[in-house]
Amino acid sequence: MLLDEDPERAYAHASYARRKASRVPGVREASGVAAYTVGKWQEALSDLRAARRMSGRDNFLAIMADCERGLGRPERALEIADDPAAKDLDVADRIELRIVASGARRDMGDAKAALAELRVPELKERRARPWIARLFYAYADVLEELGREDDAREYFSRASAVDSDGVTDADERLAALEGMELIDYDAEDGIVWTDVEEQESPEEARPSNGGRDHQDRD
């Protein structure tokens, strides 16, 4: 998909389409999403508001809320998260909105409230889906910030277990909590870990022939 492979080019295409058909809801939505992807928060917000007015669709509330965060307005992000239409979103969009709301709470310096935003029934979910991996990961991230490392470890582990699409770096975060570091990955052998405390010092690790240390760190 062009938006994933080349966001700037996708944005250029969407901007052109917007200039030609600004009253088409789908065009404004696509333009807004493309602008969001390249960090043009105000432009994205304007397009998505227009798309919502024209189409009556609410499935991009999470993106709109995240744009408000990007603009330094977490309070407005929370207002969007509390929009009555949010209760009718499908589960994936609803979870994304809760994740954004949690982030807004953290922007405001309230990690406990951020955790509360993520206490939803879907925390009991076990099936591998991108949105559930992101929920577990966000929950673990706040737990770690609150100093609850054992609980954070549990939810990073859950995120890793259901993250079949690799949408998070839960493996690396879990390893860090265990005092390990991911240094290599082999498609046949799987993940290779090393104990951080047992790694060589920079002087010991420097190649004697002046070559480069080419360990892969993802």
XYZ file of N, CA and C in Angstrom:
654
model
N 0.851 -1.191 0.000
C 0.000 0.000 0.000
C 0.886 1.239 0.000
N 0.583 2.187 -0.882
C 1.431 3.366 -1.052
C 1.571 4.157 0.243
N 0.503 4.253 1.030
C 0.557 5.024 2.268
C 1.598 4.461 3.226
N 1.756 3.141 3.230
C 2.751 2.504 4.095
C 4.146 2.565 3.496
N 4.235 2.389 2.183
C 5.540 2.308 1.529
C 6.177 3.671 1.295
N 5.380 4.663 0.947
C 5.907 5.996 0.639
C 4.886 7.049 1.078
N 4.843 7.361 2.384
C 3.836 8.290 2.901
C 3.847 9.663 2.233
N 5.032 10.181 1.933
C 5.109 11.505 1.312
C 4.482 11.504 -0.075
N 4.745 10.459 -0.828
C 4.153 10.360 -2.165
C 2.641 10.179 -2.061
N 2.207 9.359 -1.102
C 0.772 9.165 -0.898
C 0.105 10.482 -0.524
N 0.787 11.262 0.301
C 0.253 12.568 0.693
C 0.132 13.491 -0.517
N 1.139 13.465 -1.394
C 1.102 14.305 -2.593
C -0.078 13.922 -3.482
N -0.298 12.617 -3.663
C -1.429 12.152 -4.474
C -2.760 12.571 -3.841
N -2.858 12.394 -2.514
C -4.103 12.732 -1.822
C -4.375 14.235 -1.881
N -3.315 15.029 -1.780
C -3.480 16.487 -1.853
C -3.974 16.914 -3.228
N -3.462 16.264 -4.267
C -3.910 16.563 -5.629
C -5.395 16.214 -5.778
N -5.764 15.032 -5.277
C -7.165 14.615 -5.361
C -8.064 15.582 -4.596
N -7.575 16.070 -3.468
C -8.357 17.013 -2.665
C -8.604 18.309 -3.437
N -7.591 18.768 -4.153
C -7.761 20.006 -4.930
C -8.788 19.827 -6.041
N -8.887 18.613 -6.567
C -9.804 18.346 -7.673
C -11.217 17.971 -7.220
N -11.323 17.403 -6.017
C -12.640 16.898 -5.585
C -12.813 17.084 -4.082
N -12.748 18.318 -3.637
C -12.769 18.597 -2.199
C -14.116 18.330 -1.541
N -15.165 18.151 -2.351
C -16.486 17.910 -1.772
C -16.866 16.436 -1.753
N -15.929 15.586 -2.080
C -16.172 14.140 -2.037
C -15.683 13.621 -0.683
N -16.565 13.066 0.135
C -16.176 12.639 1.481
C -14.975 11.694 1.513
N -14.978 10.714 0.607
C -13.883 9.753 0.590
C -12.544 10.389 0.283
N -12.569 11.402 -0.572
C -11.335 12.116 -0.915
C -10.818 12.884 0.296
N -11.722 13.558 1.008
C -11.299 14.318 2.189
C -10.778 13.391 3.283
N -11.413 12.231 3.424
C -10.939 11.269 4.419
C -9.544 10.770 4.063
N -9.359 10.387 2.791
C -8.050 9.898 2.355
C -6.983 10.973 2.513
N -7.348 12.210 2.192
C -6.414 13.322 2.332
C -6.044 13.539 3.798
N -7.046 13.434 4.673
C -6.795 13.612 6.097
C -5.892 12.540 6.671
N -6.140 11.302 6.283
C -5.307 10.197 6.772
C -3.881 10.335 6.262
N -3.732 10.723 5.006
C -2.394 10.911 4.437
C -1.655 12.041 5.146
N -2.355 13.137 5.421
C -1.736 14.263 6.130
C -1.321 13.842 7.535
N -2.150 13.060 8.183
C -1.834 12.554 9.525
C -0.573 11.700 9.501
N -0.454 10.870 8.484
C 0.683 9.960 8.388
C 2.007 10.702 8.282
N 1.997 11.878 7.661
C 3.241 12.652 7.525
C 3.347 13.765 8.577
N 2.470 13.718 9.584
C 2.589 14.644 10.703
C 2.028 16.030 10.493
N 1.154 16.195 9.507
C 0.516 17.501 9.282
C -0.813 17.508 10.040
N -0.704 17.732 11.355
C -1.836 17.537 12.252
C -3.027 18.439 11.948
N -2.798 19.732 11.773
C -3.913 20.656 11.563
C -4.620 20.376 10.243
N -3.851 20.107 9.219
C -4.441 19.792 7.915
C -5.255 18.509 7.994
N -4.700 17.519 8.656
C -5.406 16.246 8.810
C -6.710 16.448 9.570
N -6.645 17.208 10.637
C -7.833 17.448 11.452
C -8.918 18.161 10.652
N -8.533 19.147 9.871
C -9.506 19.885 9.056
C -10.178 18.978 8.039
N -9.378 18.147 7.369
C -9.938 17.250 6.359
C -10.854 16.204 6.986
N -10.446 15.657 8.123
C -11.257 14.616 8.746
C -12.545 15.184 9.335
N -12.487 16.392 9.843
C -13.728 17.040 10.293
C -14.686 17.233 9.129
N -14.137 17.667 7.994
C -14.970 17.866 6.803
C -15.557 16.543 6.331
N -14.730 15.503 6.315
C -15.202 14.186 5.887
C -16.314 13.690 6.805
N -16.162 13.946 8.087
C -17.182 13.513 9.040
C -18.498 14.248 8.812
N -18.410 15.543 8.570
C -19.632 16.320 8.312
C -20.342 15.826 7.056
N -19.566 15.528 6.030
C -20.164 15.146 4.746
C -20.684 13.716 4.733
N -19.994 12.821 5.428
C -20.346 11.403 5.346
C -21.125 10.891 6.548
N -20.981 11.572 7.685
C -21.623 11.090 8.900
C -20.886 9.935 9.543
N -19.731 9.590 9.002
C -18.946 8.472 9.540
C -18.057 8.958 10.682
N -17.858 8.069 11.673
C -17.083 8.434 12.863
C -15.855 7.545 13.074
N -15.524 6.708 12.110
C -14.491 5.703 12.339
C -13.078 6.266 12.448
N -12.912 7.574 12.183
C -11.572 8.152 12.309
C -11.456 9.086 13.518
N -12.297 8.881 14.529
C -12.217 9.699 15.736
C -10.855 9.571 16.413
N -10.288 8.374 16.402
C -8.985 8.177 17.058
C -7.900 9.007 16.385
N -7.941 9.081 15.059
C -6.950 9.887 14.341
C -7.157 11.362 14.656
N -8.410 11.793 14.694
C -8.692 13.189 15.028
C -8.178 13.531 16.427
N -8.414 12.631 17.371
C -7.944 12.861 18.738
C -6.422 12.905 18.797
N -5.784 12.033 18.034
C -4.322 12.015 18.043
C -3.755 13.274 17.394
N -4.461 13.823 16.421
C -4.046 15.106 15.834
C -4.061 16.204 16.893
N -5.077 16.192 17.744
C -5.131 17.182 18.823
C -3.937 17.014 19.760
N -3.565 15.789 20.016
C -2.359 15.559 20.829
C -1.128 16.119 20.124
N -1.042 15.862 18.827
C 0.095 16.359 18.063
C 0.189 17.874 18.077
N -0.949 18.527 18.196
C -1.008 19.990 18.252
C -0.831 20.519 19.673
N -0.561 19.610 20.609
C -0.349 20.024 21.993
C -1.620 20.347 22.741
N -2.730 19.701 22.339
C -4.024 19.984 22.963
C -4.655 18.693 23.495
N -4.047 18.086 24.525
C -4.577 16.817 25.036
C -5.996 16.924 25.572
N -6.366 18.087 26.105
C -7.732 18.253 26.611
C -8.749 18.080 25.488
N -8.437 18.606 24.317
C -9.347 18.445 23.176
C -9.366 16.993 22.692
N -8.237 16.330 22.803
C -8.195 14.907 22.446
C -9.158 14.124 23.332
N -9.192 14.461 24.612
C -10.099 13.775 25.537
C -11.556 14.103 25.241
N -11.821 15.309 24.784
C -13.189 15.664 24.396
C -13.657 14.788 23.239
N -12.766 14.552 22.275
C -13.122 13.689 21.143
C -13.329 12.257 21.626
N -12.474 11.812 22.543
C -12.595 10.445 23.064
C -13.920 10.237 23.785
N -14.469 11.306 24.347
C -15.746 11.219 25.065
C -16.956 11.509 24.172
N -16.726 11.674 22.873
C -17.827 11.913 21.939
C -18.840 10.764 22.042
N -20.132 11.057 22.135
C -21.144 10.000 22.230
C -21.060 8.972 21.105
N -20.567 9.394 19.941
C -20.477 8.468 18.810
C -19.457 7.367 19.050
N -18.554 7.565 20.001
C -17.489 6.589 20.235
C -18.037 5.225 20.649
N -19.180 5.232 21.334
C -19.728 3.960 21.822
C -20.204 3.073 20.685
N -20.422 3.648 19.502
C -20.912 2.871 18.366
C -19.796 2.434 17.414
N -18.552 2.769 17.742
C -17.434 2.354 16.897
C -17.235 0.849 16.975
N -16.644 0.267 15.934
C -16.303 -1.148 16.041
C -15.162 -1.289 17.041
N -14.907 -2.516 17.472
C -13.986 -2.723 18.586
C -12.583 -2.209 18.295
N -12.087 -2.395 17.081
C -10.734 -1.944 16.749
C -10.612 -0.429 16.866
N -11.591 0.299 16.311
C -11.553 1.764 16.375
C -11.762 2.262 17.803
N -12.598 1.558 18.550
C -12.846 1.963 19.936
C -11.592 1.792 20.797
N -10.876 0.697 20.578
C -9.637 0.468 21.329
C -8.588 1.503 20.955
N -8.479 1.810 19.668
C -7.515 2.835 19.246
C -7.826 4.176 19.911
N -9.107 4.492 20.039
C -9.493 5.749 20.678
C -9.119 5.748 22.155
N -9.275 4.607 22.807
C -8.890 4.515 24.219
C -7.374 4.654 24.375
N -6.614 4.098 23.448
C -5.158 4.221 23.494
C -4.742 5.680 23.346
N -5.396 6.384 22.433
C -5.093 7.808 22.251
C -5.475 8.594 23.505
N -6.627 8.283 24.087
C -7.052 8.970 25.311
C -6.052 8.732 26.433
N -5.559 7.514 26.519
C -4.539 7.207 27.522
C -3.288 8.046 27.297
N -2.888 8.161 26.041
C -1.729 8.991 25.719
C -1.947 10.443 26.092
N -3.172 10.929 25.899
C -3.487 12.313 26.264
C -3.365 12.517 27.768
N -3.815 11.530 28.531
C -3.674 11.618 29.993
C -2.194 11.681 30.385
N -1.382 10.904 29.691
C 0.057 10.935 29.983
C 0.664 12.273 29.577
N 0.184 12.830 28.481
C 0.647 14.165 28.080
C 0.396 15.178 29.191
N -0.676 14.950 29.938
C -1.057 15.862 31.018
C -0.410 15.484 32.345
N 0.441 14.456 32.317
C 1.182 14.063 33.509
C 0.426 13.193 34.488
N -0.638 12.529 34.034
C -1.457 11.710 34.931
C -1.435 10.251 34.476
N -0.407 9.526 34.896
C -0.249 8.135 34.463
C -1.338 7.232 35.030
N -1.811 7.513 36.237
C -2.870 6.683 36.818
C -4.154 6.797 36.002
N -4.485 8.004 35.589
C -5.668 8.184 34.744
C -5.448 7.545 33.382
N -4.209 7.571 32.904
C -3.883 6.931 31.625
C -4.146 5.435 31.697
N -3.791 4.830 32.825
C -4.038 3.399 32.999
C -5.533 3.112 33.054
N -6.270 3.980 33.738
C -7.718 3.791 33.853
C -8.401 3.826 32.490
N -7.893 4.646 31.574
C -8.469 4.725 30.226
C -8.390 3.380 29.501
N -7.422 2.567 29.887
C -7.183 1.305 29.180
C -7.798 0.094 29.876
N -8.455 0.315 31.003
C -9.087 -0.801 31.711
C -10.430 -1.104 31.054
N -10.382 -1.910 30.035
C -11.563 -2.261 29.245
C -11.702 -3.780 29.232
N -12.894 -4.296 28.959
C -13.094 -5.749 28.956
C -12.155 -6.490 28.009
N -11.719 -5.810 26.947
C -10.859 -6.469 25.950
C -9.483 -6.833 26.499
N -9.135 -6.367 27.702
C -7.866 -6.779 28.315
C -7.834 -8.282 28.585
N -9.014 -8.919 28.574
C -9.086 -10.367 28.783
C -8.992 -11.146 27.471
N -8.939 -10.421 26.361
C -8.875 -11.051 25.038
C -7.564 -11.823 24.885
N -7.595 -12.922 24.139
C -6.392 -13.723 23.933
C -6.082 -13.979 22.455
N -7.009 -13.659 21.576
C -6.790 -13.936 20.159
C -5.815 -12.940 19.542
N -5.066 -13.408 18.557
C -4.036 -12.572 17.924
C -4.671 -11.592 16.943
N -4.722 -10.353 17.342
C -5.250 -9.286 16.490
C -4.383 -8.050 16.697
N -4.169 -7.243 15.657
C -3.308 -6.059 15.815
C -3.766 -5.129 16.928
N -5.073 -4.907 17.038
C -5.555 -3.955 18.039
C -5.371 -4.471 19.449
N -5.475 -5.787 19.659
C -5.306 -6.304 21.014
C -3.835 -6.270 21.411
N -2.946 -6.472 20.453
C -1.513 -6.348 20.747
C -1.193 -4.916 21.161
N -1.778 -3.958 20.475
C -1.536 -2.549 20.805
C -2.131 -2.186 22.169
N -3.277 -2.744 22.499
C -3.880 -2.495 23.806
C -2.996 -3.043 24.920
N -2.582 -4.306 24.799
C -1.703 -4.902 25.810
C -0.414 -4.098 25.951
N 0.133 -3.687 24.812
C 1.397 -2.946 24.824
C 1.225 -1.598 25.528
N 0.170 -0.878 25.182
C -0.072 0.428 25.805
C -0.281 0.277 27.307
N -1.003 -0.760 27.697
C -1.258 -1.009 29.117
C 0.050 -1.310 29.840
N 0.877 -2.151 29.236
C 2.172 -2.493 29.830
C 3.067 -1.273 29.947
N 3.033 -0.426 28.940
C 3.878 0.767 28.923
C 3.539 1.695 30.093
N 2.249 1.869 30.359
C 1.843 2.720 31.482
C 2.186 2.048 32.811
N 1.983 0.735 32.885
C 2.343 0.010 34.106
C 3.820 0.195 34.439
N 4.658 0.131 33.415
C 6.090 0.320 33.656
C 6.367 1.739 34.153
N 5.706 2.721 33.561
C 5.892 4.102 34.013
C 5.503 4.259 35.479
N 4.498 3.512 35.910
C 4.037 3.578 37.291
C 4.900 2.754 38.239
N 5.923 2.102 37.701
C 6.819 1.310 38.533
C 6.328 -0.091 38.833
N 5.275 -0.526 38.158
C 4.721 -1.868 38.383
C 5.336 -2.834 37.373
N 6.601 -3.155 37.578
C 7.357 -3.904 36.577
C 6.855 -5.330 36.382
N 6.422 -5.997 37.442
C 5.919 -7.363 37.288
C 4.669 -7.383 36.414
N 3.762 -6.444 36.671
C 2.549 -6.362 35.854
C 2.885 -5.953 34.422
N 3.840 -5.031 34.277
C 4.257 -4.611 32.934
C 4.834 -5.790 32.169
N 5.627 -6.590 32.850
C 6.223 -7.771 32.214
C 5.134 -8.712 31.706
N 4.095 -8.900 32.515
C 2.996 -9.781 32.118
C 2.320 -9.285 30.843
N 2.058 -7.988 30.762
C 1.323 -7.478 29.604
C 2.208 -7.289 28.376
N 3.495 -7.025 28.565
C 4.388 -7.048 27.405
C 4.454 -8.467 26.845
N 4.453 -9.456 27.744
C 4.464 -10.854 27.310
C 3.190 -11.195 26.548
N 2.053 -10.720 27.036
C 0.791 -10.961 26.334
C 0.787 -10.276 24.971
N 1.302 -9.057 24.923
C 1.373 -8.341 23.647
C 2.229 -9.105 22.652
N 3.366 -9.589 23.111
C 4.262 -10.350 22.238
C 3.580 -11.609 21.714
N 2.815 -12.274 22.580
C 2.179 -13.538 22.211
C 1.119 -13.376 21.129
N 0.439 -12.220 21.097
C -0.640 -12.037 20.119
C -0.245 -11.129 18.961
N 0.993 -10.630 18.981
C 1.426 -9.674 17.952
C 1.969 -10.397 16.723
N 1.089 -11.093 16.025
C 1.517 -11.862 14.858
C 1.936 -10.979 13.695
N 1.490 -9.723 13.682
C 1.825 -8.810 12.589
C 3.014 -7.907 12.903
N 3.578 -8.035 14.089
C 4.739 -7.231 14.447
C 4.452 -5.749 14.546
N 3.304 -5.378 15.120
C 2.950 -3.961 15.204
C 3.571 -3.269 16.416
N 4.157 -4.030 17.329
C 4.796 -3.447 18.511
C 6.220 -3.987 18.645
N 6.978 -3.384 19.573
C 8.300 -3.918 19.905
C 8.250 -4.572 21.287
N 7.150 -5.293 21.543
C 6.944 -5.912 22.853
C 8.075 -6.862 23.225
N 8.622 -7.586 22.252
C 9.732 -8.500 22.543
C 10.905 -7.753 23.161
N 11.258 -6.623 22.561
C 12.390 -5.848 23.048
C 12.113 -5.254 24.424
N 10.891 -4.767 24.627
C 10.545 -4.173 25.927
C 10.556 -5.232 27.023
N 10.043 -6.415 26.696
C 10.050 -7.512 27.658
C 11.480 -7.920 27.986
N 12.307 -7.986 26.960
C 13.708 -8.352 27.171
C 14.414 -7.348 28.067
N 14.131 -6.067 27.864
C 14.766 -5.029 28.678
C 14.396 -5.187 30.148
N 13.142 -5.540 30.414
C 12.718 -5.749 31.796
C 13.386 -6.972 32.406
N 13.747 -7.925 31.558
C 14.401 -9.143 32.031
C 15.918 -8.994 32.079
N 16.422 -7.806 31.715
C 17.864 -7.602 31.685
C 18.527 -8.252 30.493
N 17.758 -8.416 29.416
C 18.280 -9.036 28.200
C 18.158 -8.035 27.061
N 18.854 -8.333 25.963
C 18.777 -7.461 24.798
C 18.679 -8.313 23.545
N 17.766 -7.933 22.641
C 17.631 -8.615 21.361
C 18.759 -8.157 20.453
N 19.639 -9.081 20.046
C 20.768 -8.677 19.215
C 20.723 -9.258 17.816
N 19.933 -10.289 17.596
C 19.906 -10.887 16.261
C 18.608 -11.640 16.083
N 18.255 -11.833 14.837
C 17.059 -12.615 14.543
C 17.332 -13.486 13.339
N 17.015 -14.760 13.455
C 17.204 -15.708 12.370
C 15.864 -16.348 12.067
N 15.473 -16.334 10.810
C 14.150 -16.827 10.418
C 13.951 -18.288 10.788
N 15.022 -19.094 10.766
C 14.904 -20.510 11.080
C 15.043 -20.776 12.574
N 16.007 -20.118 13.194
C 16.291 -20.393 14.600
C 15.466 -19.554 15.554
N 14.880 -18.463 15.058
C 14.086 -17.605 15.910
C 14.900 -16.503 16.549
N 14.382 -15.963 17.644
C 15.010 -14.821 18.303
C 16.202 -15.269 19.135
N 17.259 -14.496 19.064
C 18.462 -14.755 19.846
C 18.626 -13.631 20.854
N 18.820 -13.995 22.116
C 18.952 -12.989 23.163
C 20.360 -13.017 23.738
N 20.768 -11.901 24.330
C 22.021 -11.866 25.068
C 21.780 -11.166 26.387
N 22.485 -11.580 27.423
C 22.383 -10.932 28.724
C 23.135 -9.615 28.673
N 22.437 -8.504 28.935
C 23.052 -7.184 28.837
C 24.264 -7.081 29.742
N 24.178 -7.625 30.957
C 25.262 -7.484 31.915
C 26.492 -8.283 31.524
N 26.328 -9.275 30.636
C 27.455 -10.107 30.258
C 28.073 -9.701 28.938
N 27.564 -8.613 28.320
C 28.132 -8.182 27.054
C 29.539 -7.654 27.263
N 30.350 -7.747 26.237
C 31.705 -7.240 26.297
C 31.701 -5.726 26.404
N 32.746 -5.191 26.980
C 32.905 -3.745 27.012
C 33.187 -3.262 25.610
N 32.998 -1.951 25.317
C 33.267 -1.432 23.971
C 34.680 -1.747 23.505
N 35.666 -1.693 24.447
C 37.042 -1.969 24.051
C 37.215 -3.421 23.641
N 36.563 -4.342 24.395
C 36.684 -5.762 24.089
C 35.950 -6.121 22.817
N 34.833 -5.402 22.554
C 33.999 -5.751 21.411
C 34.513 -5.180 20.102
N 35.448 -4.188 20.139
C 35.902 -3.540 18.922
C 36.675 -4.527 18.054
N 36.315 -4.709 16.771
C 37.013 -5.651 15.894
C 38.487 -5.299 15.776
N 39.339 -6.306 15.857
C 40.779 -6.063 15.832
C 41.271 -5.614 14.474
N 40.500 -5.928 13.406
C 40.949 -5.566 12.068
C 40.427 -4.214 11.610
N 39.818 -3.482 12.546
C 39.300 -2.163 12.188
C 37.978 -2.219 11.464
N 37.389 -3.412 11.334
C 36.096 -3.539 10.664
C 34.974 -3.062 11.552
N 33.742 -3.113 11.044
C 32.588 -2.613 11.776
C 31.919 -3.730 12.542
N 31.448 -3.415 13.739
C 30.618 -4.334 14.502
C 29.249 -4.339 13.839
N 28.839 -5.479 13.250
C 27.616 -5.488 12.453
C 26.495 -6.280 13.105
N 26.437 -6.279 14.443
C 25.289 -6.898 15.095
C 24.028 -6.139 14.715
N 22.964 -6.875 14.452
C 21.685 -6.254 14.112
C 20.911 -5.974 15.384
N 20.517 -4.733 15.553
C 19.666 -4.373 16.685
C 18.411 -3.717 16.134
N 17.289 -4.435 16.174
C 16.032 -3.943 15.616
C 15.260 -3.189 16.675
